[in-house]
Structure formats: C-alpha cells, structure tokens
Coordinates of C-alpha atoms in Angstrom, one line a residue:
M1 CA 9.8 -26.0 19.7
E2 CA 8.5 -23.0 21.5
A3 CA 8.0 -19.3 20.6
R4 CA 6.1 -16.4 22.2
T5 CA 3.1 -15.1 20.3
H6 CA 1.2 -11.8 20.4
L7 CA -1.6 -12.6 17.9
L8 CA -3.7 -15.6 17.2
I9 CA -6.8 -15.9 15.0
W10 CA -8.5 -19.3 14.5
R11 CA -11.7 -20.8 13.1
N12 CA -13.5 -22.9 15.6
A13 CA -13.9 -26.5 14.6
P14 CA -17.5 -27.9 14.6
E15 CA -16.3 -31.1 16.2
G16 CA -13.2 -32.0 18.2
N17 CA -10.7 -29.9 20.1
V18 CA -8.3 -29.0 17.3
H19 CA -9.2 -25.7 15.6
E20 CA -8.0 -24.3 12.3
L21 CA -5.3 -21.7 12.7
V22 CA -5.9 -18.7 10.5
A23 CA -3.2 -16.1 11.5
A24 CA -0.4 -15.8 14.0
G25 CA 2.2 -13.3 15.2
L26 CA 5.4 -14.6 16.7
L27 CA 8.1 -12.7 18.6
D28 CA 11.1 -14.7 19.9
L29 CA 14.6 -15.8 19.0
D30 CA 15.1 -16.0 15.3
Q31 CA 15.7 -19.8 15.3
S32 CA 12.6 -20.5 17.5
A33 CA 10.3 -18.2 15.5
R34 CA 11.3 -19.5 12.1
A35 CA 11.2 -23.2 13.2
L36 CA 7.7 -22.9 14.7
S37 CA 6.5 -21.0 11.6
A38 CA 7.9 -23.9 9.4
R39 CA 5.9 -26.4 11.4
I40 CA 2.7 -24.3 11.0
L41 CA 3.2 -24.0 7.3
K42 CA 3.6 -27.8 7.0
G43 CA 0.2 -28.2 8.7
Q44 CA 1.5 -29.7 11.9
R45 CA -0.5 -29.3 15.2
T46 CA 0.4 -26.4 17.5
D47 CA -0.5 -26.1 21.2
V48 CA -1.0 -22.7 22.9
L49 CA 0.2 -22.6 26.5
A50 CA -0.4 -19.8 29.0
S51 CA 3.2 -20.0 30.1
P52 CA 6.3 -22.2 29.5
R53 CA 5.6 -23.9 32.9
D54 CA 2.2 -25.1 31.9
Y55 CA 1.5 -28.6 30.4
E56 CA -2.2 -28.4 29.6
P57 CA -2.7 -26.3 26.4
L58 CA -5.3 -23.6 26.4
V59 CA -6.2 -24.4 22.7
R60 CA -4.9 -26.8 20.1
L61 CA -4.5 -25.3 16.6
Q62 CA -3.6 -26.7 13.2
A63 CA -3.2 -24.7 10.0
K64 CA -3.9 -25.8 6.5
K65 CA -0.8 -26.8 4.6
Q66 CA 0.7 -24.0 2.4
H67 CA -2.3 -21.7 2.9
H68 CA -0.3 -18.8 4.4
R69 CA 2.2 -16.1 3.6
F70 CA 4.6 -14.7 6.2
V71 CA 6.8 -11.7 6.7
A72 CA 9.8 -11.7 9.1
R73 CA 11.7 -8.7 10.4
P74 CA 14.7 -8.8 12.7
L75 CA 14.6 -6.9 16.0
G76 CA 18.1 -6.3 17.2
K77 CA 20.7 -9.0 16.8
K78 CA 18.7 -12.0 18.1
L79 CA 15.0 -11.4 18.0
T80 CA 12.7 -11.8 15.0
H81 CA 9.1 -10.6 14.6
L82 CA 7.2 -13.0 12.3
L83 CA 3.7 -12.4 11.1
M84 CA 1.7 -15.2 9.3
L85 CA -1.4 -14.2 7.4
P86 CA -3.7 -16.4 5.3
K87 CA -3.6 -16.0 1.5
A88 CA -7.4 -15.6 1.6
A89 CA -6.8 -12.2 3.4
V90 CA -4.0 -10.8 1.3
D91 CA -4.3 -12.2 -2.2
D92 CA -6.6 -10.4 -4.7
V93 CA -7.5 -13.5 -6.8
L94 CA -8.7 -16.7 -5.0
D95 CA -10.0 -20.0 -6.1
D96 CA -13.8 -20.4 -6.1
E97 CA -13.7 -22.8 -3.2
T98 CA -11.5 -20.6 -1.0
P99 CA -13.5 -18.3 1.4
R100 CA -12.4 -14.7 1.7
I101 CA -11.1 -13.5 5.1
L102 CA -11.3 -9.9 6.3
L103 CA -8.9 -8.6 8.9
Q104 CA -9.3 -5.2 10.7
P105 CA -6.1 -4.8 12.7
Q106 CA -7.1 -1.5 14.4
G107 CA -10.7 -2.4 15.0
G108 CA -13.4 0.2 14.1
A109 CA -16.1 0.0 11.4
I110 CA -15.7 -3.1 9.3
E111 CA -18.6 -2.3 7.0
D112 CA -16.8 -0.1 4.5
L113 CA -13.9 -2.6 4.2
F114 CA -16.4 -5.4 3.6
L115 CA -18.3 -3.4 0.9
R116 CA -15.1 -2.7 -1.0
R117 CA -14.2 -6.4 -1.0
F118 CA -17.8 -7.4 -1.8
A119 CA -17.9 -5.0 -4.8
S120 CA -14.4 -6.1 -6.1
D121 CA -15.0 -9.9 -5.8
F122 CA -18.4 -9.9 -7.4
H123 CA -17.9 -7.1 -9.9
L124 CA -20.6 -4.9 -8.4
P125 CA -20.8 -1.1 -7.9
Y126 CA -19.4 0.4 -4.8
V127 CA -21.7 2.9 -3.1
A128 CA -20.5 4.0 0.3
E129 CA -24.1 4.5 1.6
W130 CA -24.8 0.8 1.1
A131 CA -22.1 -0.4 3.5
T132 CA -24.1 -0.9 6.7
T133 CA -27.2 -2.3 4.9
I134 CA -25.3 -5.0 2.9
W135 CA -23.2 -5.9 5.9
E136 CA -26.2 -6.5 8.2
A137 CA -28.0 -8.4 5.4
C138 CA -24.9 -10.7 5.0
R139 CA -24.7 -11.3 8.7
E140 CA -28.4 -12.2 8.9
R141 CA -28.0 -14.8 6.0
E142 CA -24.9 -16.2 7.7
F143 CA -22.6 -15.3 4.8
V144 CA -20.3 -13.7 7.3
S145 CA -19.1 -15.3 10.5
E146 CA -16.7 -13.9 13.1
L147 CA -13.4 -15.6 13.9
S148 CA -11.9 -16.1 17.3
V149 CA -9.1 -13.6 18.1
W150 CA -6.6 -13.5 20.9
T151 CA -4.1 -10.7 21.4
D152 CA -1.4 -10.0 24.0
E153 CA -2.6 -7.1 26.2
R154 CA 0.9 -5.6 26.1
V155 CA 0.7 -5.1 22.3
A156 CA -1.5 -2.1 21.9
S157 CA -1.8 -2.2 18.1
W158 CA -3.7 -5.5 18.2
Q159 CA -6.1 -4.8 21.0
H160 CA -9.1 -4.2 18.8
C161 CA -8.4 -6.6 16.0
K162 CA -11.3 -8.2 14.3
A163 CA -11.5 -11.0 11.8
F164 CA -14.4 -12.3 9.7
D165 CA -14.9 -15.3 7.4
L166 CA -16.9 -14.7 4.2
R167 CA -17.9 -18.3 3.8
G168 CA -20.4 -19.8 1.3
M169 CA -21.2 -16.7 -0.9
T170 CA -21.2 -17.1 -4.6
E171 CA -21.6 -14.5 -7.3
D172 CA -25.2 -15.6 -8.0
E173 CA -26.0 -15.2 -4.3
A174 CA -24.4 -11.8 -4.2
L175 CA -26.5 -10.6 -7.2
S176 CA -29.6 -12.1 -5.6
L177 CA -29.0 -10.3 -2.3
L178 CA -28.4 -7.0 -4.0
S179 CA -31.5 -7.3 -6.2
H180 CA -33.6 -8.2 -3.1
L181 CA -32.4 -5.1 -1.2
L182 CA -33.0 -2.9 -4.2
S183 CA -36.5 -4.2 -4.8
T184 CA -37.5 -3.8 -1.2
G185 CA -36.2 -0.3 -1.0
A186 CA -33.5 -1.1 1.6
L187 CA -31.0 0.2 -1.0
V188 CA -31.5 3.2 -3.3
L189 CA -29.6 3.8 -6.4
P190 CA -27.8 7.2 -6.2
E191 CA -28.7 9.8 -8.8
G192 CA -25.0 10.7 -9.2
I193 CA -23.3 14.0 -9.9
T194 CA -24.0 15.8 -13.2
E195 CA -20.5 17.4 -13.3
A196 CA -17.2 15.8 -12.5
P197 CA -14.4 18.0 -11.3
S198 CA -10.8 17.3 -12.5
L199 CA -8.7 14.7 -10.9
R200 CA -6.2 17.3 -9.8
D201 CA -8.8 19.2 -7.9
T202 CA -10.5 16.2 -6.3
L203 CA -7.9 13.5 -5.4
Q204 CA -5.9 13.9 -2.2
A205 CA -3.1 11.6 -1.1
D206 CA -3.8 9.4 1.9
E207 CA -1.4 8.7 4.8
N208 CA 0.6 6.4 2.6
G209 CA 0.9 8.9 -0.2
E210 CA -1.4 6.9 -2.5
Y211 CA -4.4 8.2 -4.6
R212 CA -7.6 6.2 -4.7
V213 CA -8.7 6.8 -8.3
L214 CA -11.4 4.1 -7.9
D215 CA -13.2 6.4 -5.4
Y216 CA -13.3 9.1 -8.0
L217 CA -14.6 6.8 -10.8
Q218 CA -17.3 5.4 -8.5
A219 CA -18.4 8.8 -7.2
Y220 CA -18.8 10.4 -10.6
A221 CA -19.7 7.3 -12.6
P222 CA -23.0 8.6 -14.0
H223 CA -21.4 11.7 -15.4
L224 CA -18.4 9.9 -16.8
A225 CA -20.6 7.2 -18.4
T226 CA -22.6 9.9 -20.2
T227 CA -19.5 11.6 -21.3
V228 CA -18.0 8.4 -22.7
E229 CA -21.3 7.7 -24.6
E230 CA -21.1 11.1 -26.2
L231 CA -17.5 10.8 -27.2
A232 CA -17.4 7.1 -28.3
K233 CA -20.5 6.0 -30.2
P234 CA -20.7 2.2 -30.6
S235 CA -20.4 1.1 -34.2
H236 CA -23.3 -1.3 -33.8
D237 CA -26.1 -2.1 -31.4
L238 CA -28.7 -4.8 -31.2
D239 CA -31.4 -2.7 -32.9
Q240 CA -29.5 -2.4 -36.1
P241 CA -29.9 -4.9 -38.9
I242 CA -27.4 -7.7 -39.7
D243 CA -25.9 -8.4 -43.1
P244 CA -28.0 -11.4 -44.5
A245 CA -24.9 -13.0 -45.9
I246 CA -23.8 -13.9 -42.4
A247 CA -26.6 -16.4 -42.2
T248 CA -25.9 -18.2 -45.5
M249 CA -22.8 -20.1 -44.4
A250 CA -22.7 -23.9 -43.7
R251 CA -22.3 -23.1 -40.0
T252 CA -24.6 -20.3 -38.8
P253 CA -23.2 -18.1 -36.0
F254 CA -25.0 -17.6 -32.8
P255 CA -27.0 -14.3 -32.5
A256 CA -24.3 -12.7 -30.3
Q257 CA -21.6 -13.8 -32.8
A258 CA -23.7 -12.4 -35.7
H259 CA -24.0 -9.0 -34.1
T260 CA -20.3 -9.0 -33.4
A261 CA -19.6 -9.8 -37.0
Q262 CA -21.8 -7.0 -38.1
A263 CA -20.0 -4.6 -35.7
I264 CA -16.7 -5.6 -37.4
L265 CA -18.2 -5.0 -40.8
T266 CA -19.3 -1.6 -39.8
G267 CA -15.8 -0.8 -38.4
L268 CA -14.1 -2.0 -41.6
S269 CA -16.4 0.2 -43.7
R270 CA -15.0 3.2 -41.8
Q271 CA -11.3 2.3 -41.4
K272 CA -8.7 -0.1 -42.6
G273 CA -8.3 -2.3 -39.5
V274 CA -10.4 -3.7 -36.6
L275 CA -9.2 -5.6 -33.5
C276 CA -11.5 -8.3 -32.2
S277 CA -10.5 -9.2 -28.6
S278 CA -12.6 -11.8 -26.8
D279 CA -12.1 -14.8 -24.5
M280 CA -11.1 -18.2 -25.8
G281 CA -14.2 -20.2 -27.0
T282 CA -16.3 -17.2 -28.0
G283 CA -16.0 -18.0 -31.7
K284 CA -13.4 -15.5 -33.0
S285 CA -12.7 -17.9 -35.9
I286 CA -16.3 -18.1 -37.2
L287 CA -16.5 -14.3 -36.7
S288 CA -13.6 -13.7 -39.1
L289 CA -15.0 -16.2 -41.6
A290 CA -18.4 -14.5 -41.4
V291 CA -16.8 -11.1 -42.1
A292 CA -14.8 -12.5 -45.0
H293 CA -18.0 -14.1 -46.5
A294 CA -20.1 -10.9 -46.1
L295 CA -17.4 -8.8 -47.7
S296 CA -17.0 -11.2 -50.6
K297 CA -20.7 -10.9 -51.4
R298 CA -20.2 -7.1 -51.9
S299 CA -17.3 -7.6 -54.4
S300 CA -17.8 -8.3 -58.1
R301 CA -14.1 -8.9 -58.9
G302 CA -13.4 -11.8 -56.5
F303 CA -12.2 -11.7 -52.9
A304 CA -8.8 -13.0 -51.6
V305 CA -8.2 -13.5 -47.9
L306 CA -4.8 -14.2 -46.3
L307 CA -4.7 -15.7 -42.8
L308 CA -1.5 -15.2 -40.8
V309 CA -1.8 -17.9 -38.1
P310 CA 0.4 -20.0 -35.8
G311 CA 1.9 -22.9 -37.7
I312 CA 0.3 -25.5 -35.4
T313 CA -3.2 -24.2 -36.1
V314 CA -3.0 -24.3 -39.9
P315 CA -4.5 -27.8 -40.3
K316 CA -7.3 -26.8 -37.9
W317 CA -8.1 -23.7 -39.9
V318 CA -8.2 -25.7 -43.1
R319 CA -10.2 -28.7 -41.8
D320 CA -12.4 -27.5 -39.0
E321 CA -12.9 -23.8 -39.6
I322 CA -12.9 -23.1 -43.3
G323 CA -13.7 -26.6 -44.4
R324 CA -16.9 -26.8 -42.2
T325 CA -18.0 -23.2 -42.5
L326 CA -17.2 -22.3 -46.2
P327 CA -16.5 -25.7 -47.8
E328 CA -16.9 -24.3 -51.4
A329 CA -14.2 -21.7 -51.0
P330 CA -10.8 -22.8 -52.4
T331 CA -8.0 -22.9 -49.8
R332 CA -4.3 -22.8 -50.4
V333 CA -1.4 -23.1 -47.8
F334 CA 1.9 -21.3 -48.5
D335 CA 4.7 -23.5 -47.0
S336 CA 7.5 -21.4 -48.5
W337 CA 8.3 -18.4 -50.6
R338 CA 8.3 -20.6 -53.7
D339 CA 4.6 -21.2 -53.3
L340 CA 4.0 -17.5 -53.3
V341 CA 6.1 -17.0 -56.5
R342 CA 4.1 -19.8 -58.2
Y343 CA 0.8 -18.2 -57.1
R344 CA 1.9 -14.8 -58.4
N345 CA 2.9 -16.3 -61.8
T346 CA -0.2 -18.4 -62.3
S347 CA -3.0 -16.2 -60.8
V348 CA -1.9 -12.7 -59.8
R349 CA -0.4 -11.7 -63.1
R350 CA -3.5 -13.0 -64.9
G351 CA -5.8 -11.2 -62.5
Q352 CA -7.6 -14.5 -61.6
K353 CA -9.3 -14.3 -58.3
A354 CA -12.1 -16.6 -57.0
P355 CA -15.3 -15.2 -55.6
L356 CA -13.9 -16.1 -52.2
E357 CA -10.5 -17.8 -51.7
F358 CA -8.4 -18.3 -48.6
H359 CA -4.6 -18.5 -48.3
L360 CA -2.9 -19.5 -45.1
I361 CA 0.7 -18.8 -44.0
S362 CA 2.2 -19.5 -40.6
R363 CA 3.9 -16.6 -38.8
D364 CA 7.2 -18.5 -38.7
T365 CA 7.1 -19.0 -42.5
A366 CA 6.2 -15.4 -43.2
K367 CA 9.4 -14.0 -41.6
L368 CA 11.8 -16.5 -43.1
G369 CA 14.3 -14.5 -45.3
M370 CA 18.0 -14.3 -45.5
P371 CA 20.0 -13.7 -42.2
S372 CA 21.2 -10.2 -41.8
A373 CA 24.5 -8.7 -40.9
P374 CA 25.8 -5.1 -40.6
A375 CA 27.4 -3.6 -43.7
L376 CA 30.4 -2.1 -42.1
V377 CA 34.0 -1.7 -43.3
Y378 CA 36.8 -2.6 -40.8
H379 CA 40.1 -0.7 -40.7
K380 CA 43.0 -1.9 -38.7
H381 CA 44.4 1.7 -38.9
R382 CA 42.4 4.8 -39.8
V383 CA 43.7 8.3 -40.2
V384 CA 41.6 10.9 -38.5
S385 CA 41.8 14.7 -38.3
N386 CA 42.3 16.6 -35.1
P387 CA 39.3 19.0 -34.8
A388 CA 41.5 21.4 -32.7
S389 CA 43.9 21.9 -35.7
Y390 CA 41.3 22.6 -38.4
E391 CA 42.1 26.3 -38.6
S392 CA 45.8 26.3 -37.9
A393 CA 46.8 23.1 -39.7
P394 CA 43.9 21.4 -41.6
T395 CA 46.1 18.7 -43.0
K396 CA 47.4 17.5 -39.6
G397 CA 45.9 14.2 -38.4
R398 CA 46.5 11.1 -36.3
V399 CA 46.1 7.4 -36.6
L400 CA 43.3 5.5 -34.8
S401 CA 43.5 1.7 -34.6
D402 CA 40.8 -1.0 -34.7
V403 CA 37.7 0.9 -36.0
W404 CA 34.5 0.2 -38.0
V405 CA 33.5 2.7 -40.7
C406 CA 30.1 3.4 -42.2
P407 CA 30.3 2.7 -46.0
D408 CA 27.7 5.5 -46.6
C409 CA 29.1 8.5 -44.7
G410 CA 32.6 7.2 -43.7
G411 CA 31.9 8.0 -40.0
I412 CA 33.7 6.0 -37.3
Q413 CA 31.3 3.9 -35.3
R414 CA 31.1 4.6 -31.6
K415 CA 29.1 3.8 -28.4
V416 CA 26.3 6.3 -28.9
E417 CA 24.8 5.7 -25.4
K418 CA 27.8 7.4 -23.8
H419 CA 28.4 10.2 -26.4
E420 CA 25.0 11.1 -27.8
T421 CA 25.7 14.8 -28.4
L422 CA 29.0 14.7 -30.3
R423 CA 29.7 13.2 -33.7
S424 CA 32.9 11.2 -34.1
R425 CA 34.5 13.9 -36.4
E426 CA 33.8 16.5 -33.7
M427 CA 35.6 14.6 -30.9
D428 CA 39.2 14.8 -30.0
L429 CA 41.4 11.8 -30.4
D430 CA 41.3 10.7 -26.7
A431 CA 37.6 10.8 -26.5
L432 CA 37.1 9.1 -29.8
R433 CA 39.6 6.3 -28.8
E434 CA 37.4 5.7 -25.7
A435 CA 34.1 5.8 -27.5
K436 CA 34.9 3.9 -30.7
L437 CA 33.7 0.4 -31.4
G438 CA 36.5 -2.2 -32.0
F439 CA 36.5 -5.5 -33.8
S440 CA 35.6 -7.5 -30.7
D441 CA 32.6 -5.3 -30.0
L442 CA 30.7 -6.5 -33.1
A443 CA 32.5 -9.5 -34.5
S444 CA 33.9 -12.8 -33.2
G445 CA 36.3 -13.6 -36.0
W446 CA 36.8 -14.0 -39.7
V447 CA 35.2 -16.4 -42.2
E448 CA 36.3 -17.5 -45.6
C449 CA 34.3 -16.0 -48.5
V450 CA 34.4 -16.4 -52.3
A451 CA 34.9 -13.3 -54.3
P452 CA 33.0 -12.8 -57.6
K453 CA 34.5 -14.0 -60.8
Y454 CA 36.2 -11.4 -63.0
Q455 CA 36.6 -11.7 -66.8
S456 CA 39.9 -10.6 -68.4
I457 CA 41.1 -10.5 -72.0
V458 CA 44.6 -11.9 -71.1
F459 CA 43.9 -14.0 -68.0
P460 CA 41.1 -16.6 -67.7
S461 CA 38.3 -16.1 -65.1
S462 CA 39.1 -17.1 -61.6
T463 CA 37.7 -17.0 -58.1
A464 CA 39.6 -15.4 -55.3
S465 CA 39.3 -16.3 -51.6
T466 CA 38.8 -13.4 -49.2
K467 CA 37.6 -13.0 -45.6
R468 CA 34.5 -11.4 -44.1
P469 CA 34.0 -10.7 -40.4
Q470 CA 31.7 -13.1 -38.5
F471 CA 29.3 -10.7 -36.6
L472 CA 27.9 -11.5 -33.2
K473 CA 24.4 -12.9 -33.1
S474 CA 23.3 -10.1 -30.8
V475 CA 24.0 -7.6 -33.6
T476 CA 20.5 -8.0 -35.3
E477 CA 19.7 -4.4 -36.0
Y478 CA 22.4 -1.8 -36.6
H479 CA 22.2 1.9 -37.4
C480 CA 25.2 4.1 -38.2
S481 CA 26.1 6.1 -35.1
E482 CA 27.1 9.0 -37.4
C483 CA 24.4 9.4 -40.0
G484 CA 21.7 7.1 -38.6
Q485 CA 21.3 4.9 -41.7
N486 CA 20.1 1.3 -41.3
L487 CA 23.2 -0.7 -42.3
M488 CA 21.7 -4.2 -42.1
R489 CA 22.3 -6.3 -45.3
S490 CA 21.2 -9.7 -46.3
L491 CA 23.9 -12.4 -46.4
V492 CA 24.8 -13.8 -49.8
P493 CA 25.2 -17.7 -49.6
E494 CA 26.9 -17.8 -53.0
R495 CA 29.8 -15.7 -51.7
E496 CA 29.8 -16.3 -47.9
K497 CA 29.0 -19.1 -45.6
V498 CA 25.5 -19.0 -44.3
P499 CA 24.5 -21.8 -41.8
G500 CA 21.9 -24.1 -43.4
L501 CA 21.7 -22.3 -46.7
R502 CA 23.4 -22.7 -50.1
T503 CA 21.1 -20.5 -52.2
R504 CA 19.1 -17.4 -51.4
R505 CA 15.6 -17.4 -50.1
L506 CA 13.0 -14.6 -50.1
S507 CA 11.0 -13.5 -47.1
P508 CA 7.3 -14.2 -47.9
A509 CA 6.2 -11.1 -46.0
N510 CA 8.5 -8.9 -48.0
F511 CA 7.5 -10.6 -51.2
I512 CA 3.8 -9.9 -50.5
A513 CA 4.6 -6.3 -49.6
R514 CA 6.5 -5.8 -52.9
Y515 CA 4.7 -7.9 -55.5
L516 CA 1.2 -8.4 -54.1
Q517 CA 0.5 -4.9 -52.9
G518 CA -3.2 -4.4 -52.8
W519 CA -4.0 -7.9 -54.0
Y520 CA -5.4 -9.3 -50.7
D521 CA -8.8 -7.8 -49.9
L522 CA -8.6 -8.9 -46.2
V523 CA -5.8 -10.1 -44.0
I524 CA -6.8 -12.0 -40.8
V525 CA -4.1 -12.1 -38.1
D526 CA -4.8 -14.8 -35.5
E527 CA -3.3 -14.5 -32.0
L528 CA -2.5 -10.9 -32.7
H529 CA -0.8 -10.4 -29.2
Q530 CA 2.1 -12.6 -30.3
F531 CA 3.3 -9.8 -32.7
K532 CA 3.5 -7.1 -30.1
N533 CA 7.3 -7.1 -29.8
A534 CA 10.0 -5.7 -32.1
S535 CA 10.8 -9.2 -33.5
G536 CA 11.1 -10.7 -37.0
Q537 CA 7.5 -12.0 -36.8
G538 CA 6.3 -8.6 -35.9
E539 CA 8.1 -7.0 -38.8
A540 CA 6.6 -9.6 -41.1
M541 CA 3.1 -8.9 -39.8
G542 CA 3.7 -5.2 -40.4
A543 CA 4.8 -5.8 -44.0
I544 CA 1.8 -8.0 -44.8
V545 CA -0.7 -5.7 -43.1
G546 CA 0.7 -2.7 -45.1
A547 CA 0.0 -4.5 -48.4
A548 CA -3.6 -5.4 -47.5
K549 CA -6.8 -3.5 -48.2
K550 CA -8.5 -4.5 -44.9
V551 CA -7.1 -6.0 -41.7
L552 CA -8.8 -8.0 -38.9
G553 CA -6.9 -8.9 -35.8
L554 CA -8.0 -11.7 -33.5
T555 CA -6.7 -12.1 -29.9
G556 CA -7.9 -13.2 -26.5
T557 CA -5.3 -11.1 -24.6
L558 CA -4.9 -7.8 -26.4
S559 CA -2.9 -6.2 -23.6
D560 CA -0.9 -7.4 -20.6
G561 CA -1.6 -4.2 -18.7
K562 CA 1.2 -2.2 -20.2
A563 CA 1.0 0.5 -22.9
S564 CA 4.1 -1.0 -24.5
S565 CA 2.1 -4.2 -25.4
L566 CA -0.1 -2.1 -27.7
Y567 CA 2.6 0.2 -29.2
H568 CA 4.0 -2.0 -31.9
L569 CA 0.5 -3.4 -32.8
L570 CA -0.9 0.1 -33.4
W571 CA 2.2 1.2 -35.2
R572 CA 2.0 -1.6 -37.7
M573 CA -1.8 -1.6 -38.2
A574 CA -2.6 2.1 -38.0
P575 CA 0.6 4.3 -38.1
G576 CA -1.3 7.3 -39.4
A577 CA -3.5 7.4 -36.2
M578 CA -0.5 7.6 -33.9
P579 CA 0.7 11.1 -32.9
M580 CA 4.1 12.2 -34.2
L581 CA 6.6 13.9 -31.9
S582 CA 9.1 16.3 -33.4
T583 CA 12.2 17.8 -31.9

C-alpha cells in the first residue's frame, strides 16, 4: 500500500532503525490514504521512500496502536486529504504515563504555547512574562525534547512546523522548578492591577471569533480575588474554634474534617440548608454524623435525624458509619410507609424523641406512592359554540368529535405547543379540530373498573361494571391546556386495575410532609446529585426537605458543568433564595 505524504513527525528510537511515528499528513487517492492510515493505526511498520521507484527506505516508522486521531477531507471526486495527530497533542486530559506533545504548525515562538499548557496541566498560574524563562529552564533540565519533522517543500503551510515532546515531568517536578525560579529571582510575581475593567470593554474576539476569558481572569487575578473576598466571607477559617462535641464521638474526625464540620455548623446556624461537595473518600459520612452529634448536644428536647440515602448503602450506614461512630444512638430503617405510620402512632404523637436518633429511608422507598393518571373526561361528541356567531346567534354551535375535557373548567384539551396564544373557546371550529387532543393521543384503550356500591330502599346494593381509559405511560404529568390546573390523580386499586397493587399505599415522602412536618431536626441527603432531575425521586426529596428544620446535602459531583443540574436542587432546598420572574 502506498500513499503520498506531505508531513511526518517522529520520535527517534534510542536503538534500532525503526522510529516511532508521531504525526502524518497524507494526500492521495481515497482508497490508498485510508488503507495506509488503517495500517498505521494498527501499529504496523511503515517505510518512507523518496519516490515510488526507490526500494531502500529513507526511514522506517511505526506508530503506537490506537494512539492517534485522524481527520479526512475529500478533495474533488477522487483525492482525500488525511491528517493523523497524536492524542497527546489534541486531548486535554491524558494518563499520567502519557507525555504531552506540542505542535506549532506555523512555526514562530513556542514559549507562550508551552506556558499555557504547562499552567493548565499542573494547575499553576499563567503569567505571560514567565514564558521564556520557564521554557529555557525546562530545556536545560531535559523536560522538553525536540521531535524530528519532515515536510514537503511544496506545502507552504508546513514549512516552519515544530514539534516537541514534554517527557518525564510530574506535578511535583513542575512545582519544584517554579519554586526554584522564584527563590533565585529568575521569576518575579506580578503585583497585578488594582482595578479590573469590564469584560465588554476588555475582551476582543480573535481571528476565530472566540473570546479568551482565561486571559482576562489571569491578568486581573489580584483585583478579582480581593473583590471575591470582600463579597463572600468564608463561614469558617482555621483560626476559629471547633465545637468540642465533634471530638466526643467513638470515631474522631481528622483535623481537616473537624474544621469542615464546624463550617457546616456555622452555615446551618445562618440558614436552613448547606451543601457539602467533596471527592469520594474525604469523609462526607463522618462529617454529617459529626454535625448531627454537635447539634444534638445543643438541643434539650431530643434530636431526630432522617437520612435519605441510596438503598444499597443503607446497611453500610447502619453498620459501618452510625454503628461505629455513634453506637449509642438508636437507629431505625423505614422499609415502607407502614413503618412510618407505626412510628408516628408510637412516638411522634406522644412527643417521644431520643437525645439523638437516626432514621434511614432509601430514595426508592421514599417516592413509592400510588401510580398517577390524568383526571380527564372523554366525550365522543362535544357541542362547541362558534366564537364568530356570539353576537349574531349566541345559541348556534357545532359538534366536535373525539375530545378530552377538563373536569374543572370544561375546556377542551389541545396541543398547547402549537397554539399557545389562543384558548380553545376562542378558536374557530377548523383550528380547534386541528389542535385538539384525541383519544389515541393520551390513551391506548379501555380497562374494566368496578363502580362504587349504592344503597337503595327498594333494590339491594350491587356493583356495576364500567370502563376507564388506559392512559399512556408517557403521560406522567398533565396540566389543563385551558386553565393550567394539575390534573394528575392517584389511581384507586379498589375500583380500577392497578398493576401489582390490590390496596392503596402512601408515599412516605408525602406522609412525612403532611404528618411529620417539623419533627425532623436534620435531614441528610446522600448522593444529592442524583435528585437533580424532575423525577419522582426528586419530588420526594423536595417534600422531605420541606418538612425538615435543617438540611445537609452530601455529594461528590454537585454539577456536571451545566446550570440545569443545579436548578432543581436549589429550587427544592432553597426556593425563597431563587429570583422570581413575572410577566
């Protein structure tokens, strides 16, 4: 297989005559270019010839298997331009053992590009004045080595291409290098700018139409840091005292954990809820128990804690966390709504609360209530008035077939996404016929139901058989398109068929919100990020949080980078702090 190339970058092998291929640019027939690139990606050896008539290769190359990414673009009907680049040059996140590769296609100064990558990879500040000094220091310590580059002289865009290998530098070595340069005076910390102009006045789009906000943040970092400190005072620092109750548990937290627990206590003294977001293994469980223990020491009427946790972690919380940290605290697990009813009857109604007691409920159990269905009335034929004849003939009307009607306002249900401005009673017959929802839009058929028993003086009681529509599973939340009322109702298993149920069941979350309002002094929500969606579990969490006095959320990944991942969490935990929009 042969293909013409216009760019080759390789790493010279210390021994032998087969070097490691780093990057390649191919330009040939589509079949030839793709076939050769497939061989390279598989790690097969490739020979570079001066011309098709030569037999002795100029250099032998072999790429590492699956270490490249490629882009192919057609040129005309037969030719294909294919560029293969190493993942180490284009990916932002690399394995610790994979060295970073820098490519400078147009040539020129490599120092600034290197400093940006150096600061990004090792989480260090970017100061443009440091570029040359750090680059030369890394070259002297052999942290940077130049790769071999060959380009076709007929391709002008590659003539000054440079490639470098950042091999062998770790984060500790980068910090040591930077500390040495600062201590010797080779680098000087900038004093910064005392006043930061607005983004609109400072940022200018580059040739690609992009704005480099990072440059703005780095240039005005001292001023921005001072402003942030003035606006957002920390709730706790290392010089402040720690509640002595934190150190009286069977397991004593580490100093960093104790300070974090005190920061949470300070936050809960000022507001209802606090979010604790930290990596896995940092001790969020013992933090929450330390907070509960410290708060219980301040209460003279007992202290009840409810933990809303994943079902698979309930035994671990009981055995390894609460059992080892606070073994004297009674612990109860709610497996169903019946356990909650029994607890209310035996303890809550009598006002009996232990000095510190823990109750656990899984997030799946908390949401389990009756299935819901829309409360709509179906009419095979419905008489509607013609809005155009209100003044001339108000009694004149027409018949509309196959419609759903709201039991509250009597409005005909319609597709609101297509007709958001008009109500059904303001639309003419043709528009309403097009917009209305028919039976097949919401239901899949009819099911047999049992009507309630009626007592009569003459006739004995009897049960009559009737039919109810079987709504589609996708209809999980329905609001009237006319008046906006929430029309979802709970199914009644005594009258209609409910899969898996013969009697009613209560949602534990709704039971807590209605009958245990204000009983729980603290609710701990583990894996808080799993409640960020508009789901049944999320609604259950919101009901439980609303009934609690204080709330502590634990998570390792609070946000996935989108504002939408925080919306439902903030709305359920602190709705009063969110701005309201009015129209």
